[in-house]
PDB file of C-alpha atoms in Angstrom:
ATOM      1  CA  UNK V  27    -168.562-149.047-127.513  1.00  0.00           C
ATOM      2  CA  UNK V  28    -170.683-149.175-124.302  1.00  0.00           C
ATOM      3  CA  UNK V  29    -174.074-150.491-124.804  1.00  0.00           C
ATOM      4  CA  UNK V  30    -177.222-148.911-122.931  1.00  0.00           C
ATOM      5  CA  UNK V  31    -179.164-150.816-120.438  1.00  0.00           C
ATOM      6  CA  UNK V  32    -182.589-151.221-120.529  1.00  0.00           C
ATOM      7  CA  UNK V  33    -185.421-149.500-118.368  1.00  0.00           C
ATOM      8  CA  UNK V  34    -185.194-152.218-115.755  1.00  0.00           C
ATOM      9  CA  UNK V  35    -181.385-153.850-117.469  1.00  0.00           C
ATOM     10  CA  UNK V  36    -178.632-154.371-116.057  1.00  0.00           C
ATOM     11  CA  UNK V  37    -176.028-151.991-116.661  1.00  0.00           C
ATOM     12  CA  UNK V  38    -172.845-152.753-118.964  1.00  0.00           C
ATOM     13  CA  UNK V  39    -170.351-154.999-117.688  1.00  0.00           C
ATOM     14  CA  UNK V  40    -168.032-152.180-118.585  1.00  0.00           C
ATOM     15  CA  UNK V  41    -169.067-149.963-115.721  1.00  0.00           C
ATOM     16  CA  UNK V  42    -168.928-152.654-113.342  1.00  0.00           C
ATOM     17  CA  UNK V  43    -165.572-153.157-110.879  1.00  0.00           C
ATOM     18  CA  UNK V  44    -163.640-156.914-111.756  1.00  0.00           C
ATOM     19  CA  UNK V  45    -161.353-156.641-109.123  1.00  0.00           C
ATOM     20  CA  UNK V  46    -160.270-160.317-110.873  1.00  0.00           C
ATOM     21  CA  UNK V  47    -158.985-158.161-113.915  1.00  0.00           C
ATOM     22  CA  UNK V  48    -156.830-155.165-111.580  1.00  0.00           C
ATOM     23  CA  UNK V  49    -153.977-155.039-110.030  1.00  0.00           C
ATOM     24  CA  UNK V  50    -155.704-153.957-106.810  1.00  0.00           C
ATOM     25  CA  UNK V  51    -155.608-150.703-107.450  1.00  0.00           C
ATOM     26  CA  UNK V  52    -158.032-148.738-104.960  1.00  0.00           C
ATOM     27  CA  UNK V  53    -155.860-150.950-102.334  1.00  0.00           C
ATOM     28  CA  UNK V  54    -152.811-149.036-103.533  1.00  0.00           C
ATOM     29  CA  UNK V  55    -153.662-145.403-105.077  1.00  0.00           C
ATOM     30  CA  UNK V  56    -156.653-144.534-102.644  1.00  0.00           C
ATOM     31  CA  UNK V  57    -156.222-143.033 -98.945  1.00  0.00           C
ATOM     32  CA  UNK V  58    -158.183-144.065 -96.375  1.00  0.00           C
ATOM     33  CA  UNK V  59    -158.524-142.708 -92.259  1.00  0.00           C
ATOM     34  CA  UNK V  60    -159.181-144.574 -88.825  1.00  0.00           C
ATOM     35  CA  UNK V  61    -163.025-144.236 -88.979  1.00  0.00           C
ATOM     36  CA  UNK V  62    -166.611-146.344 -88.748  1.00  0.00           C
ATOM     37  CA  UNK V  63    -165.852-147.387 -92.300  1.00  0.00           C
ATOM     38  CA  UNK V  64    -161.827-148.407 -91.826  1.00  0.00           C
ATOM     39  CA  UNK V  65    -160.043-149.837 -89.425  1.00  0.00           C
ATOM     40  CA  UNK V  66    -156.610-148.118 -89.778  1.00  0.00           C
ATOM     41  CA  UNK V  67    -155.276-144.688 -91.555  1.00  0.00           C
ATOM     42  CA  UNK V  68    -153.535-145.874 -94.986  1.00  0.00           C
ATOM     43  CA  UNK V  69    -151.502-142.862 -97.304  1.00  0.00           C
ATOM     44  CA  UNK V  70    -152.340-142.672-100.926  1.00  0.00           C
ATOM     45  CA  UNK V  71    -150.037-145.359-103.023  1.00  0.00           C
ATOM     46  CA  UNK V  72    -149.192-147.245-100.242  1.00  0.00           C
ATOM     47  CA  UNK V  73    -151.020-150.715-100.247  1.00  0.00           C
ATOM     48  CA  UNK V  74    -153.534-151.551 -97.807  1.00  0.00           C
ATOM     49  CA  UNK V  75    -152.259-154.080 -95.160  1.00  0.00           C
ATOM     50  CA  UNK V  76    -154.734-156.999 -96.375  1.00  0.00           C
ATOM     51  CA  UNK V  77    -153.469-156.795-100.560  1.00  0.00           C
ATOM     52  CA  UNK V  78    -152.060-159.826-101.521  1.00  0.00           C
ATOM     53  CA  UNK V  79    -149.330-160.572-103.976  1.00  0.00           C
ATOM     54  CA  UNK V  80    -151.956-161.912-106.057  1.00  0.00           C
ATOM     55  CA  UNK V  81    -153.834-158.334-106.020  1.00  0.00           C
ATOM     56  CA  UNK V  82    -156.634-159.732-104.054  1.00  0.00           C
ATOM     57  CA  UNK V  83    -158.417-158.907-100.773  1.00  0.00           C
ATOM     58  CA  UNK V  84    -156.834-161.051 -98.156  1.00  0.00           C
ATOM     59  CA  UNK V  85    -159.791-160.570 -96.000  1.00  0.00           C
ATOM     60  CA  UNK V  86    -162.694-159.949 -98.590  1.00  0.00           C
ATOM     61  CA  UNK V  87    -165.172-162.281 -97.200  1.00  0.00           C
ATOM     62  CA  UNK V  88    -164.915-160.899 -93.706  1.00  0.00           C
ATOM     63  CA  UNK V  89    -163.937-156.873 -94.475  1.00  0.00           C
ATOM     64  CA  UNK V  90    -167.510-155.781 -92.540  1.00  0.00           C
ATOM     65  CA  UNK V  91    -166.557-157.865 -89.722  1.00  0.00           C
ATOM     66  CA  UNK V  92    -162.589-156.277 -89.813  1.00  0.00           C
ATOM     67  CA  UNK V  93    -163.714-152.911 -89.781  1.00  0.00           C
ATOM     68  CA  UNK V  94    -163.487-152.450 -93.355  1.00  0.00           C
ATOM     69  CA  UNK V  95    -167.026-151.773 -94.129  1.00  0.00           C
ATOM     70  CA  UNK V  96    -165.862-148.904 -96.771  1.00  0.00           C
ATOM     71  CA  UNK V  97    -164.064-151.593 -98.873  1.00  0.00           C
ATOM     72  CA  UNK V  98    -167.598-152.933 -99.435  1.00  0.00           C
ATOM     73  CA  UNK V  99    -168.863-149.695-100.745  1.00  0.00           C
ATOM     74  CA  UNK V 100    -166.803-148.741-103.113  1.00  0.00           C
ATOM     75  CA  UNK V 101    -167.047-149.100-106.775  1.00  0.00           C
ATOM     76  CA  UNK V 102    -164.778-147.879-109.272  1.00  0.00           C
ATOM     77  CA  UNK V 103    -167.261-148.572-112.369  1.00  0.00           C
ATOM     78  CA  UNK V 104    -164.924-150.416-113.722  1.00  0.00           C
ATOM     79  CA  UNK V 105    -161.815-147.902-114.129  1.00  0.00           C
ATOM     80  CA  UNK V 106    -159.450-150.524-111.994  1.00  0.00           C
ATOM     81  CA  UNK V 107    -159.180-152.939-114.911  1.00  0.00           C
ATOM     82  CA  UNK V 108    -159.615-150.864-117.684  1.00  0.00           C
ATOM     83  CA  UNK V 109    -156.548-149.008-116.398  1.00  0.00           C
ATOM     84  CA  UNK V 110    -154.646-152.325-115.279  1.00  0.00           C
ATOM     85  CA  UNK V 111    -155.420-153.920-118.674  1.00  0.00           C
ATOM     86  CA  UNK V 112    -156.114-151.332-121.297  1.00  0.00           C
ATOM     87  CA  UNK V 113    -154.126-147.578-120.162  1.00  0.00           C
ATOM     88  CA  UNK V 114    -151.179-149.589-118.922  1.00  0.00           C
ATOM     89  CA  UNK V 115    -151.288-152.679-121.422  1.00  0.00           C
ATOM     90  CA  UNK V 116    -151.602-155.247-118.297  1.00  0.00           C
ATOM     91  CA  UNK V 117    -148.157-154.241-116.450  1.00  0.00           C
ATOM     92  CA  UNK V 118    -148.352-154.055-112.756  1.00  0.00           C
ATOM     93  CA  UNK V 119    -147.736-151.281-110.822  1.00  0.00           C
ATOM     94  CA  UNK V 120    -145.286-153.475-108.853  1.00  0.00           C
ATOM     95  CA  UNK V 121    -143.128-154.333-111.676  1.00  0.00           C
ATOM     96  CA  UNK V 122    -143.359-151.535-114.092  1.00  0.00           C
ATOM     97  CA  UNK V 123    -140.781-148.965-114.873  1.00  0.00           C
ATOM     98  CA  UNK V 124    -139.606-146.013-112.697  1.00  0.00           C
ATOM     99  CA  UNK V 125    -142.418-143.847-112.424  1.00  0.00           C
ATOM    100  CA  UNK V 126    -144.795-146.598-113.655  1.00  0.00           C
ATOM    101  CA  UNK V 127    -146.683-146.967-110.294  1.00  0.00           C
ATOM    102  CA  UNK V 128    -147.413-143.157-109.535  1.00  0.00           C
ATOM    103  CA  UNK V 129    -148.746-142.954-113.515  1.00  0.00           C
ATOM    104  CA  UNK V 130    -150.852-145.432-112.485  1.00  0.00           C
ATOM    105  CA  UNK V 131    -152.481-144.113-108.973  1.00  0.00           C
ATOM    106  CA  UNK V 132    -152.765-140.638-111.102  1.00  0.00           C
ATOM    107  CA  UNK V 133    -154.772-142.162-113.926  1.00  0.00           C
ATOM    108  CA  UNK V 134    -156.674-144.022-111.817  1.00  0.00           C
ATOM    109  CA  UNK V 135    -158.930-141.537-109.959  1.00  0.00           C
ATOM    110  CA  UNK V 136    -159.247-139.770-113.606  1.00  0.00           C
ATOM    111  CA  UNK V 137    -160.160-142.766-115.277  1.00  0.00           C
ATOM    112  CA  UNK V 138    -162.914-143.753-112.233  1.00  0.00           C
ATOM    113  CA  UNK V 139    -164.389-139.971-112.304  1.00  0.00           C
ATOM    114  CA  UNK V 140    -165.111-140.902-116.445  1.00  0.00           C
ATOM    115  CA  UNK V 141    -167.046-144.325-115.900  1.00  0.00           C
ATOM    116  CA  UNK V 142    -169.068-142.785-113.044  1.00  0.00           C
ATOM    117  CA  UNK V 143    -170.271-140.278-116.063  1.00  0.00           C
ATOM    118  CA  UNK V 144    -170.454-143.019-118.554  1.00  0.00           C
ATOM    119  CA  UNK V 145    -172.695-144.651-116.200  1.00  0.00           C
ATOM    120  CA  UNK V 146    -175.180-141.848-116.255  1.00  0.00           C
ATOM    121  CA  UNK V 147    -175.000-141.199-119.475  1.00  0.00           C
ATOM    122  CA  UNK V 148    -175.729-144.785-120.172  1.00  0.00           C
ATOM    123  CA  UNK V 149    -178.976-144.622-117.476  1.00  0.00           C
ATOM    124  CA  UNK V 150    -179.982-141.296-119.449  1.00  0.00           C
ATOM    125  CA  UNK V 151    -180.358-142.679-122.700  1.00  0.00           C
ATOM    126  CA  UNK V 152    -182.699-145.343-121.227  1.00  0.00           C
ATOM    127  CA  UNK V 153    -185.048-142.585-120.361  1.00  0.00           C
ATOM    128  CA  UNK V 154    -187.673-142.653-122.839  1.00  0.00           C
ATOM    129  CA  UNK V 155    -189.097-139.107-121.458  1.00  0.00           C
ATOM    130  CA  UNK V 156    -185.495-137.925-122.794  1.00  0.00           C
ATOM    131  CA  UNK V 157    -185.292-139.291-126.393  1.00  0.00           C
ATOM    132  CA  UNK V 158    -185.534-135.263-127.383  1.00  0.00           C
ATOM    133  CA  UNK V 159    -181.781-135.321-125.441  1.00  0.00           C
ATOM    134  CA  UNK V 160    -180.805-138.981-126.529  1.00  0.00           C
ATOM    135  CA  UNK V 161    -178.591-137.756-129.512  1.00  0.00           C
ATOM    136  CA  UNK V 162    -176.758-135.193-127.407  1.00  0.00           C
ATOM    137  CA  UNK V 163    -176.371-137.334-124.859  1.00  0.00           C
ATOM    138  CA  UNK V 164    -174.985-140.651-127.368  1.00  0.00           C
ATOM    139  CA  UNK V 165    -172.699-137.741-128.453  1.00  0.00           C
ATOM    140  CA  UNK V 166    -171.313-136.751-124.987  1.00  0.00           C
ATOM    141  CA  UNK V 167    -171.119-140.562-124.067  1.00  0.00           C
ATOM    142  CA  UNK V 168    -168.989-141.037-127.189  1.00  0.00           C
ATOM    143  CA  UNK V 169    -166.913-138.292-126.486  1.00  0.00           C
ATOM    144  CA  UNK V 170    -166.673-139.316-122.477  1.00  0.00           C
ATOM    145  CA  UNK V 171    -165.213-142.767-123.817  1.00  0.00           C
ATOM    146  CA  UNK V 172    -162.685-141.574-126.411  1.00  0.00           C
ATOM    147  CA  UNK V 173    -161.020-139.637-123.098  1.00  0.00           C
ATOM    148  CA  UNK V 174    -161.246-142.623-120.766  1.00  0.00           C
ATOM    149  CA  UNK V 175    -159.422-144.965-123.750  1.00  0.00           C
ATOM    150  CA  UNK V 176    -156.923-141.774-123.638  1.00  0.00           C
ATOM    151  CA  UNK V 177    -153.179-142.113-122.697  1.00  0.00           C
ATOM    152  CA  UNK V 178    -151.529-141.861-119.422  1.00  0.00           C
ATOM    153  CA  UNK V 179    -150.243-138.306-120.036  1.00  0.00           C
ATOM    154  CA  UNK V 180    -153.591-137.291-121.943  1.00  0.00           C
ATOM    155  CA  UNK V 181    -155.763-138.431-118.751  1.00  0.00           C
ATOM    156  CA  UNK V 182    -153.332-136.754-116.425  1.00  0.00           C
ATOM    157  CA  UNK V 183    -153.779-133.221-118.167  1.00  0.00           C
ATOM    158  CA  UNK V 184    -157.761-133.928-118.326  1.00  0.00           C
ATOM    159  CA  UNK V 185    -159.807-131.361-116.882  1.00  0.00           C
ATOM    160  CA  UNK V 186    -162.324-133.489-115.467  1.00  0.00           C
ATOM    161  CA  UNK V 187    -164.244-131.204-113.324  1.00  0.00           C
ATOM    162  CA  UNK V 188    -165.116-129.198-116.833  1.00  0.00           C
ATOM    163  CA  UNK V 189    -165.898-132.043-118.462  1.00  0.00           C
ATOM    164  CA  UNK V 190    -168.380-133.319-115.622  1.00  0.00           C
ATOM    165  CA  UNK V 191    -170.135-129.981-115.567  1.00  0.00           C
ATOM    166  CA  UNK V 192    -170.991-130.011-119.553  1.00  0.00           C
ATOM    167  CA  UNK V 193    -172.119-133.796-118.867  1.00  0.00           C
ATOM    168  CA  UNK V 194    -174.487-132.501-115.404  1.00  0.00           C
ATOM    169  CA  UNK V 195    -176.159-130.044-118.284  1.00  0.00           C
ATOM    170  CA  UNK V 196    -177.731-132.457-120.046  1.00  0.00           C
ATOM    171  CA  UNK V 197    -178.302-134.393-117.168  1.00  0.00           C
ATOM    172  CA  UNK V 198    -180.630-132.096-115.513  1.00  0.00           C
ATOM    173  CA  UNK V 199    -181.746-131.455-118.245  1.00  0.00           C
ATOM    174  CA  UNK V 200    -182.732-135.055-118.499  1.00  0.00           C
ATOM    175  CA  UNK V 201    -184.397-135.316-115.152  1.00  0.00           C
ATOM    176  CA  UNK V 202    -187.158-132.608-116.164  1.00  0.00           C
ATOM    177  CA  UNK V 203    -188.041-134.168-118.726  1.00  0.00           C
ATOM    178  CA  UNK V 204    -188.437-137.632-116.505  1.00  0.00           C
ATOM    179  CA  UNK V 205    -190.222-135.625-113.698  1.00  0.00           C
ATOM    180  CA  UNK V 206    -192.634-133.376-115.256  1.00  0.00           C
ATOM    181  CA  UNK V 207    -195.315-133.347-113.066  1.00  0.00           C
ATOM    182  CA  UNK V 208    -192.772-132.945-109.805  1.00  0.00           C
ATOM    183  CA  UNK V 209    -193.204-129.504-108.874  1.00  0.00           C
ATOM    184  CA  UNK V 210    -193.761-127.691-105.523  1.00  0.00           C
ATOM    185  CA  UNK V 211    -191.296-127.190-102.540  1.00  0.00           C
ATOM    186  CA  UNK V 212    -192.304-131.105-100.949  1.00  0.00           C
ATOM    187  CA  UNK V 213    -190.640-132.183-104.302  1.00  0.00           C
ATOM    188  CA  UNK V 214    -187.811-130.198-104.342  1.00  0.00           C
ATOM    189  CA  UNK V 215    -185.073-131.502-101.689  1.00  0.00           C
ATOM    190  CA  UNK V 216    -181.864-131.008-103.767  1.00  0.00           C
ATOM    191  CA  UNK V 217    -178.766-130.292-101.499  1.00  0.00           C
ATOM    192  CA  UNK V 218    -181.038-130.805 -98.551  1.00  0.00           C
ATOM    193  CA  UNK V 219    -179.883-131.586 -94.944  1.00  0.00           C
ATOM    194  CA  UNK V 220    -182.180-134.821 -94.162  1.00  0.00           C
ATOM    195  CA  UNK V 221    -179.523-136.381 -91.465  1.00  0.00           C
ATOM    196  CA  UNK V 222    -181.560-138.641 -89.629  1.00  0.00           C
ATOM    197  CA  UNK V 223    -184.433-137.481 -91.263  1.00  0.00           C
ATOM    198  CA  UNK V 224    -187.852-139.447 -90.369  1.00  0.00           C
ATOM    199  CA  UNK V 225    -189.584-140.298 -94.292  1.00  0.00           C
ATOM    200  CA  UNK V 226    -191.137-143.455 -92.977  1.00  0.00           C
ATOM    201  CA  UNK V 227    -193.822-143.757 -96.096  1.00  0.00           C
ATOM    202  CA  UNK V 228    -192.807-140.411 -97.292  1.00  0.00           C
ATOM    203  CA  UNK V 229    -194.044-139.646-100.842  1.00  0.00           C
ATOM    204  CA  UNK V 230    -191.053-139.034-102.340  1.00  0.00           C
ATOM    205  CA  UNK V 231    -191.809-139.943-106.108  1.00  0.00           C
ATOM    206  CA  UNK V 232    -190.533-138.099-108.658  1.00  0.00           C
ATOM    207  CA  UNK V 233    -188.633-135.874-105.686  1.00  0.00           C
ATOM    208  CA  UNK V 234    -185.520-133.980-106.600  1.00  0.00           C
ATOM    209  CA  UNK V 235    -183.266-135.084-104.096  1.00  0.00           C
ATOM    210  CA  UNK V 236    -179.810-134.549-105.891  1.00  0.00           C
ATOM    211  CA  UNK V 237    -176.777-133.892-103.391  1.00  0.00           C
ATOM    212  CA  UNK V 238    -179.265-134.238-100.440  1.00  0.00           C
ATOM    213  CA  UNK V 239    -177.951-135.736 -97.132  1.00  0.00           C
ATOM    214  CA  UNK V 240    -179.507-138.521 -96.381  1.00  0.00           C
ATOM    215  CA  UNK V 241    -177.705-140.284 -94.482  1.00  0.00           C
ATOM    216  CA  UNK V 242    -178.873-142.507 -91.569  1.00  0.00           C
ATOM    217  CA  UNK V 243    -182.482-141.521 -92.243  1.00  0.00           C
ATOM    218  CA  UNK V 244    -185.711-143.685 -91.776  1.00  0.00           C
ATOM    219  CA  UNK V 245    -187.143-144.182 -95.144  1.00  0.00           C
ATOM    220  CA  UNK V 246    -188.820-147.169 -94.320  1.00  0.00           C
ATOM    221  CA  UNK V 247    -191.518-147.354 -96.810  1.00  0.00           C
ATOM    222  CA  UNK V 248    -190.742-144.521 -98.760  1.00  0.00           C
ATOM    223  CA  UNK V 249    -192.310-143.903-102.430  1.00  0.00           C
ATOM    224  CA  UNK V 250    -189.399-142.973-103.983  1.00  0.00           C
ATOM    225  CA  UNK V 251    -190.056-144.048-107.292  1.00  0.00           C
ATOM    226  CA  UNK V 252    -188.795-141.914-110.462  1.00  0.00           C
ATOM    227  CA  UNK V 253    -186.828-139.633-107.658  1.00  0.00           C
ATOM    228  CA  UNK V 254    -183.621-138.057-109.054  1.00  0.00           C
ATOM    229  CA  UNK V 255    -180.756-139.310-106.371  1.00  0.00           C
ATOM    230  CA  UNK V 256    -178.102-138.121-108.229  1.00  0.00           C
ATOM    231  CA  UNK V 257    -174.897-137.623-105.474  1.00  0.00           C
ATOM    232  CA  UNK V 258    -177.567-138.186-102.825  1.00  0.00           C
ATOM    233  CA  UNK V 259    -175.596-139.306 -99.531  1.00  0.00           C
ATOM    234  CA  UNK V 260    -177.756-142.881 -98.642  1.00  0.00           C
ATOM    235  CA  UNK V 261    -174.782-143.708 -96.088  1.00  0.00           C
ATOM    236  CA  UNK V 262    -176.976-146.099 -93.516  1.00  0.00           C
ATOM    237  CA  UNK V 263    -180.173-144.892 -94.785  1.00  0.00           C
ATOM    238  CA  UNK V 264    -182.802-146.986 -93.448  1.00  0.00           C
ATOM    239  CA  UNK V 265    -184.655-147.983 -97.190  1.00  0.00           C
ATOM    240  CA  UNK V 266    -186.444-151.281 -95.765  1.00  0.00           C
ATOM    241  CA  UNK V 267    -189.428-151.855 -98.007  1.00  0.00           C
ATOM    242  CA  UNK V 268    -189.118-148.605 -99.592  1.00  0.00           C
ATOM    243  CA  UNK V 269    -189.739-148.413-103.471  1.00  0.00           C
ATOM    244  CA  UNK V 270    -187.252-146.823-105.996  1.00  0.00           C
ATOM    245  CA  UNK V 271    -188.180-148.890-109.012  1.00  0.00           C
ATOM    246  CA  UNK V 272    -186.911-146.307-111.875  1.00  0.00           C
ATOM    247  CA  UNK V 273    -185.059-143.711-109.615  1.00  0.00           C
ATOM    248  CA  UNK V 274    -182.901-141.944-111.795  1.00  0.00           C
ATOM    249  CA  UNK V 275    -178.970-142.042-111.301  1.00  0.00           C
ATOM    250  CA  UNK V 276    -178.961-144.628-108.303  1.00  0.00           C
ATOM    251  CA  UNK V 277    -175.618-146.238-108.068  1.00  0.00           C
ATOM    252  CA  UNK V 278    -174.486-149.227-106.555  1.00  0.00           C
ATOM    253  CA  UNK V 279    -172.279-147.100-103.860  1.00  0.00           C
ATOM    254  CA  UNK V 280    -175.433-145.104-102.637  1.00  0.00           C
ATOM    255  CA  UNK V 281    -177.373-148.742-102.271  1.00  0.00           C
ATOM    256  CA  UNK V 282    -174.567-150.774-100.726  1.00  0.00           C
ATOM    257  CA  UNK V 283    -173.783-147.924 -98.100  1.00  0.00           C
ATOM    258  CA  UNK V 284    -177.753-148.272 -96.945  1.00  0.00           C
ATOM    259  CA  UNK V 285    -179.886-150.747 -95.122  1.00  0.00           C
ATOM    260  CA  UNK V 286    -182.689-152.886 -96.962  1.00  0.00           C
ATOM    261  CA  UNK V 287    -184.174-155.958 -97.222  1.00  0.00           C
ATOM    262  CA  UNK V 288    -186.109-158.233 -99.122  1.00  0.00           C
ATOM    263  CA  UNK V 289    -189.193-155.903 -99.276  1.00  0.00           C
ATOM    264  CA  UNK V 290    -186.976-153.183-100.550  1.00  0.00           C
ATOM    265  CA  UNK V 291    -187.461-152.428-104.587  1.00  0.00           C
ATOM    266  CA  UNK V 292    -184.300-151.327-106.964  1.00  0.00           C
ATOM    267  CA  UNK V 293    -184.044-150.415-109.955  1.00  0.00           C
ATOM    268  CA  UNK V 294    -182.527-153.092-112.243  1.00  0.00           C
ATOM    269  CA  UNK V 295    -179.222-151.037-113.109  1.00  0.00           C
ATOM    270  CA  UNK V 296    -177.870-152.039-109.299  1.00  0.00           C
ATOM    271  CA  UNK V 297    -177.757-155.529-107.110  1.00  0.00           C
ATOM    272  CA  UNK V 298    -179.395-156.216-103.510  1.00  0.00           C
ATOM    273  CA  UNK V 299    -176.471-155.586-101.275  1.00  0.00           C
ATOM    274  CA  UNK V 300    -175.235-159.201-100.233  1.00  0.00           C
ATOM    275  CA  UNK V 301    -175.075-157.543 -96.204  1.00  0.00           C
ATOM    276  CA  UNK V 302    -178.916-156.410 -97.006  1.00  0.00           C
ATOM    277  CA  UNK V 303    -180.659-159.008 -94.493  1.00  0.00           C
ATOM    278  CA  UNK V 304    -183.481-160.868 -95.676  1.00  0.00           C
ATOM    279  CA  UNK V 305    -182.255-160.866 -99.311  1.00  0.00           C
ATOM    280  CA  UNK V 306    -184.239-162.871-101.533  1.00  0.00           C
TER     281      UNK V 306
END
């Protein structure tokens, strides 16, 4: 069973990728196109041109550099070894069975949807303003991590996008209670187009800013503590010395595709980005 991370913990090892433990599979199952965040177009289940026999990164320590910036983002929570190790008992996709590697780049994406909810689930229940929820919530967690520990063929027919929405109920439902006193249109910016928006010192606490597009926007400064960021878009977000100590659903991906620096303040759930300059 997953255990829940403090207020300011870091989160289970569980929901964390060990790309030591997988077979390299977002190299292999994911697409990816020519853009600012990859250097070529790859197809889904073909493997990326820098995978290694061994299932590593042949150019990990220089991806940015290469072009691969959106290597550095992702993060499957986790999913790639749980499915490399525990769905598929530790066979390779390489040397498995007819059929073996295309169960495997199905499950995958399933399996990474589930820890991305077990990892709010988990930051829920550390929300003392939502111990009212906490039992529902332990009970939807449970339930979320019988169906990731499910079979190949059970996790194929998953309806994951069903699932989600019962677990984004008590979710919400969860931010209220953590944001009671955010009220008032300045406070509510969920979905909202922010593109380049200028926040410099904008106070943002408490703000609802799920789904919002923030992406390349100056939030130097920002107040942005206790703000619910849920699916928020933080793609080169300017967050240099901006506060989000106890920001509700921040996930590694949304940090790692922004700017920061030493002065910036996270909550403890996620890691200073290593390209973050000024790191302390």
């Amino acid at each position: 069973m997953l255990s829940t991370m403090g207020e300011q913990g870091a989160a289970p090892a569980e929901l964390r990728g060990d790309c030591a433990r997988c077979f390299g599979l977002c190299c292999v199952a994911l697409p990816f196109a020519a853009s600012a965040d990859f250097a070529v177009d790859k197809a889904a289940g073909t493997p990326c041109r820098n995978l290694r026999a061994d299932s590593r990164c042949g150019i990990h320590t220089v991806l940015r550099r290469e072009g691969f910036s959106g290597c550095t983002v992702y993060d499957c929570f986790g999913a790639g070894q749980r499915v490399s190790r525990d769905t598929f008992d530790g066979q390779d996709w390489r040397t498995g069975p007819p059929g073996h590697a295309r169960s495997m780049f199905d499950v995958f994406p399933v399996v990474r949807q589930l820890h991305e909810l077990l990892w709010y689930l988990t930051e829920a229940l550390a929300v003392p303003a939502a111990r009212s929820l906490h039992a529902e919530l332990r009970g939807l967690r449970d339930e979320t991590e019988r169906l990731a520990a499910g079979t190949p063929a059970e996790l194929t027919a998953l309806d994951v996008p069903a699932h989600r929405q019962r677990v984004n109920v008590l979710l919400l439902r969860t931010s209220e209670l953590a944001r009671p006193d955010a009220r008032g249109r300045k406070k509510n910016r969920r979905h909202a187009d922010l593109l380049g928006a200028r926040l410099r010192g904008a106070d943002l606490r408490g703000a609802d800013l799920r789904g919002a597009c923030l992406i390349a926007a100056d939030l130097t400064g920002a107040d942005l503590r206790g703000a619910d960021l849920i699916g928020a878009d933080l793609r080169d977000a300017d967050l240099t010395d901006a506060d989000l100590t106890g920001a509700l659903f921040l996930t590694q991906p949304q940090v790692t595709a922004a700017r920061g620096g030493a002065g910036t303040r996270l909550p403890g759930a996620v890691e200073r980005p290593a390209h973050w300059t000024g790191r302390p």
